[in-house]
PDB file of C-alpha atoms in Angstrom:
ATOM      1  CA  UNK A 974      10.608  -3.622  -6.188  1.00  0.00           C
ATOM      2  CA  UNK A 975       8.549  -6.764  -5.578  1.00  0.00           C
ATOM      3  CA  UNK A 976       4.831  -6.200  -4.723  1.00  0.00           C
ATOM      4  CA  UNK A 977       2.838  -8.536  -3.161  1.00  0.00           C
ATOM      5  CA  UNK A 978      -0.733  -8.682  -2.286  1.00  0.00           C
ATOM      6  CA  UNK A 979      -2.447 -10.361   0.705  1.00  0.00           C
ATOM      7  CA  UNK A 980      -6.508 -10.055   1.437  1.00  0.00           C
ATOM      8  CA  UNK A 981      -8.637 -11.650   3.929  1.00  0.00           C
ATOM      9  CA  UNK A 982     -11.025 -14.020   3.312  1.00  0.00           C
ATOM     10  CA  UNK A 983     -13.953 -11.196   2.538  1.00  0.00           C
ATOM     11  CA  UNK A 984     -12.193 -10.319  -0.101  1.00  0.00           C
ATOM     12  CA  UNK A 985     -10.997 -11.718  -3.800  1.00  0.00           C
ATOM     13  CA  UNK A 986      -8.416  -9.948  -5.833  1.00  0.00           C
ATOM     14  CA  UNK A 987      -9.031 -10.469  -9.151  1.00  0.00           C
ATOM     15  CA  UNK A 988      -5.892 -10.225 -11.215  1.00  0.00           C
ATOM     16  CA  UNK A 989      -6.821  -7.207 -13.508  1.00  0.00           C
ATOM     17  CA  UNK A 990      -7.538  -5.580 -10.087  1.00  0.00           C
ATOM     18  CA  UNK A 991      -4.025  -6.517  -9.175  1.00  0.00           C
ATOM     19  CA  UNK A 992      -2.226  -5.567 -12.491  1.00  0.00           C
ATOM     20  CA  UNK A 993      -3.500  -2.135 -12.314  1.00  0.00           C
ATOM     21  CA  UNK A 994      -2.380  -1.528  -8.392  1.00  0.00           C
ATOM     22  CA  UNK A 995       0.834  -2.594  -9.174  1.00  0.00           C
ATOM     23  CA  UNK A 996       0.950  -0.292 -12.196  1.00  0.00           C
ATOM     24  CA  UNK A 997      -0.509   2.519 -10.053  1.00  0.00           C
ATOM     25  CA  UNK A 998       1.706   1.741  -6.883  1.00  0.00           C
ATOM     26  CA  UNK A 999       4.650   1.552  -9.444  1.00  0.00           C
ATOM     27  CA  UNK A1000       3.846   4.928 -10.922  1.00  0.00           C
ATOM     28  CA  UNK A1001       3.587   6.883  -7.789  1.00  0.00           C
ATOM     29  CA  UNK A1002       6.012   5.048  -6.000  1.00  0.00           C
ATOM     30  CA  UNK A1003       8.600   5.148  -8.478  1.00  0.00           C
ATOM     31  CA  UNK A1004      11.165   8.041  -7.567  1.00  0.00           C
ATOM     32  CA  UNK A1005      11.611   5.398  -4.490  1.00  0.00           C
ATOM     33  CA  UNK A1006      12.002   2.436  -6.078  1.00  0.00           C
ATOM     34  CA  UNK A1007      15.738   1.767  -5.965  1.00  0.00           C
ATOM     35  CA  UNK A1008      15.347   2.010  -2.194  1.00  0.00           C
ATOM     36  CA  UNK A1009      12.324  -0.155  -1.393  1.00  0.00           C
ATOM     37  CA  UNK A1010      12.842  -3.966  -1.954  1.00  0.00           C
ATOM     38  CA  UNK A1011       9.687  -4.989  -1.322  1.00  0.00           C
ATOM     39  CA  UNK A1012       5.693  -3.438  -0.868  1.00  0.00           C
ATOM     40  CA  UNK A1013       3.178  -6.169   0.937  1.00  0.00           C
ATOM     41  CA  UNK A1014      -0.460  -4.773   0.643  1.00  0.00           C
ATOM     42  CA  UNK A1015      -3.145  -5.874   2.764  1.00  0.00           C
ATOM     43  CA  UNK A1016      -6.467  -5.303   2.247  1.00  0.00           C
ATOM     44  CA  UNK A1017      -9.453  -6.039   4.566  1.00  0.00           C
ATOM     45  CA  UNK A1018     -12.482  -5.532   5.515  1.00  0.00           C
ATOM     46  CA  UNK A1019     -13.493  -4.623   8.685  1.00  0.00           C
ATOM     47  CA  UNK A1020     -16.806  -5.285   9.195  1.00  0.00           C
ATOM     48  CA  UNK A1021     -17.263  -8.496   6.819  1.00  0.00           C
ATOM     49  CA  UNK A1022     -20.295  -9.578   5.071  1.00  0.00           C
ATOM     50  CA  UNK A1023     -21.831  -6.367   6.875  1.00  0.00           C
ATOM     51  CA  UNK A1024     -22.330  -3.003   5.197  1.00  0.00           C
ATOM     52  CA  UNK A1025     -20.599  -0.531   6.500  1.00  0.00           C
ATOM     53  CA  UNK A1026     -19.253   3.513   5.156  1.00  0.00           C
ATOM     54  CA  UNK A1027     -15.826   3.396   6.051  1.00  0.00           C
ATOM     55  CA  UNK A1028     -15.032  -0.046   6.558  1.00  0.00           C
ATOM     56  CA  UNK A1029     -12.643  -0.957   3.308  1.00  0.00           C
ATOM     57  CA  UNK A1030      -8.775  -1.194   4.832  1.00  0.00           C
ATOM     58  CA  UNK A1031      -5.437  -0.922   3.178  1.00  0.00           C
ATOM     59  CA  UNK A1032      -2.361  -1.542   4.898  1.00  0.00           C
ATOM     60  CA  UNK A1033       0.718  -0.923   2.973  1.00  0.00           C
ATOM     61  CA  UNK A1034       4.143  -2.264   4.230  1.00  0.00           C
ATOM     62  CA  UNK A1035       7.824  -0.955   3.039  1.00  0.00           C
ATOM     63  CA  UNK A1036      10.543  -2.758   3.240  1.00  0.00           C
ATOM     64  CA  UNK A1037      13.083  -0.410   2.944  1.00  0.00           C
ATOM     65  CA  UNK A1038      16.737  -1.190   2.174  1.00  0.00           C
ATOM     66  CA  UNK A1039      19.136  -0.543   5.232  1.00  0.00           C
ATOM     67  CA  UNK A1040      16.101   0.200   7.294  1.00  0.00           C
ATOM     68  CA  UNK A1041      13.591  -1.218   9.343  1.00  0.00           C
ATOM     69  CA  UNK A1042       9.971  -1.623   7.247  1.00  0.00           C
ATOM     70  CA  UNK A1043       7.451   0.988   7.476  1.00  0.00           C
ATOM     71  CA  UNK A1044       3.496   0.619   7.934  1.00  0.00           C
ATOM     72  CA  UNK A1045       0.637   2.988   6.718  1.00  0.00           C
ATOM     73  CA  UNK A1046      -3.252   2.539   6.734  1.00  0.00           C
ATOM     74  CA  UNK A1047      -6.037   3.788   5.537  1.00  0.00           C
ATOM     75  CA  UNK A1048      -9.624   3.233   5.499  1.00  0.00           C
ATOM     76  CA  UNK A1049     -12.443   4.398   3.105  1.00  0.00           C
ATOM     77  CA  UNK A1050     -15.590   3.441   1.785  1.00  0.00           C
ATOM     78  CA  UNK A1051     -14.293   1.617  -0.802  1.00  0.00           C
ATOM     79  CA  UNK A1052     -10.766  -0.598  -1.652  1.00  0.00           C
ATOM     80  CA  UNK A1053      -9.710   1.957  -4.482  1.00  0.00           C
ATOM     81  CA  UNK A1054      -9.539   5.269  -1.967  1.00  0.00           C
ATOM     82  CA  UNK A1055      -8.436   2.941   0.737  1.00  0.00           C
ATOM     83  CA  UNK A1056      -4.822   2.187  -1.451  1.00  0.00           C
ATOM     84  CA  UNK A1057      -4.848   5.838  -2.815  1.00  0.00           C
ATOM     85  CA  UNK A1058      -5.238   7.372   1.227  1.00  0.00           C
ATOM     86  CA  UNK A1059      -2.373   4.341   2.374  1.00  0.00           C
ATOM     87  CA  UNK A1060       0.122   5.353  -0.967  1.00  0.00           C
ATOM     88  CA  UNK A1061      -0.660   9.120   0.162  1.00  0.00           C
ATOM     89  CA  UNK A1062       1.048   8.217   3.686  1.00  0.00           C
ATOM     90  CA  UNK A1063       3.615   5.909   2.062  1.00  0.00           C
ATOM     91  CA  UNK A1064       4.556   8.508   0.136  1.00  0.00           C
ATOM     92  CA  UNK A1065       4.825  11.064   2.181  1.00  0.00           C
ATOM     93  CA  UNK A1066       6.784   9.035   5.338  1.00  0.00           C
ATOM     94  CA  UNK A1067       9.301   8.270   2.259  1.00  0.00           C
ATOM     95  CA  UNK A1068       9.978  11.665   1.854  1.00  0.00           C
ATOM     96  CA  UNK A1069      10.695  12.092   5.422  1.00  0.00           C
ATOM     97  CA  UNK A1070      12.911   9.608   5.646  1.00  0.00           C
ATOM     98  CA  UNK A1071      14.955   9.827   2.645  1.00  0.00           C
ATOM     99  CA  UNK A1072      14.638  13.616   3.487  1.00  0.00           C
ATOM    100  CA  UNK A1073      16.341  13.200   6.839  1.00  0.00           C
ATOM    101  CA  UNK A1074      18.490  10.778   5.087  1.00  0.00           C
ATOM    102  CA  UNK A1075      19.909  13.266   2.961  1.00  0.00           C
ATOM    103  CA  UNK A1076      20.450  16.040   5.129  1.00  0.00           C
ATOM    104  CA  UNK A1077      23.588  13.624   7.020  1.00  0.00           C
TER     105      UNK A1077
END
């Protein structure tokens, strides 16, 4: 499973940052791995140089083999519950589709 990361230009990702997403995203993604090719993350900022509570966004896509990619977001106050919320919803669309998968 190849991960790649994409941010916007608010945003650097500094490569311990990175190491330890793609350890974490690894981790909780790994019952799935065999069947996802490739993760893109996306991370933004919605609001910019601006402060804002909830304005931290993670966009997680899954290429999934045999299937058409899947898209979750999230958005939290800060980058690190932003991925967490996103995997959450990764996670749990996987399990409906390999689910439904199963069951024919």
């Amino acid at each position: 499973m190849t991960i790649q990361f994409n941010t916007d230009k608010n945003l650097t990702l500094h490569e311990e940052f990175r190491n330890t997403l793609q350890d974490q995203l690894k981790e909780e993604l790994n019952r799935f791995s065999e069947n996802i090719s490739r993760l893109e993350i996306h991370f933004s900022d919605q609001n910019g140089v601006k402060e804002g509570r909830h304005d931290k966004k993670c966009l997680i896509e899954a290429r999934i083999e045999g299937r058409q990619p899947i898209a979750v977001t999230a958005v939290a106050a800060n980058y690190e519950l932003a991925i967490d919320g996103a995997t959450d919803k990764l996670k749990s669309s996987l399990e409906t589709i390999f689910g439904q998968m199963s069951n024919h």
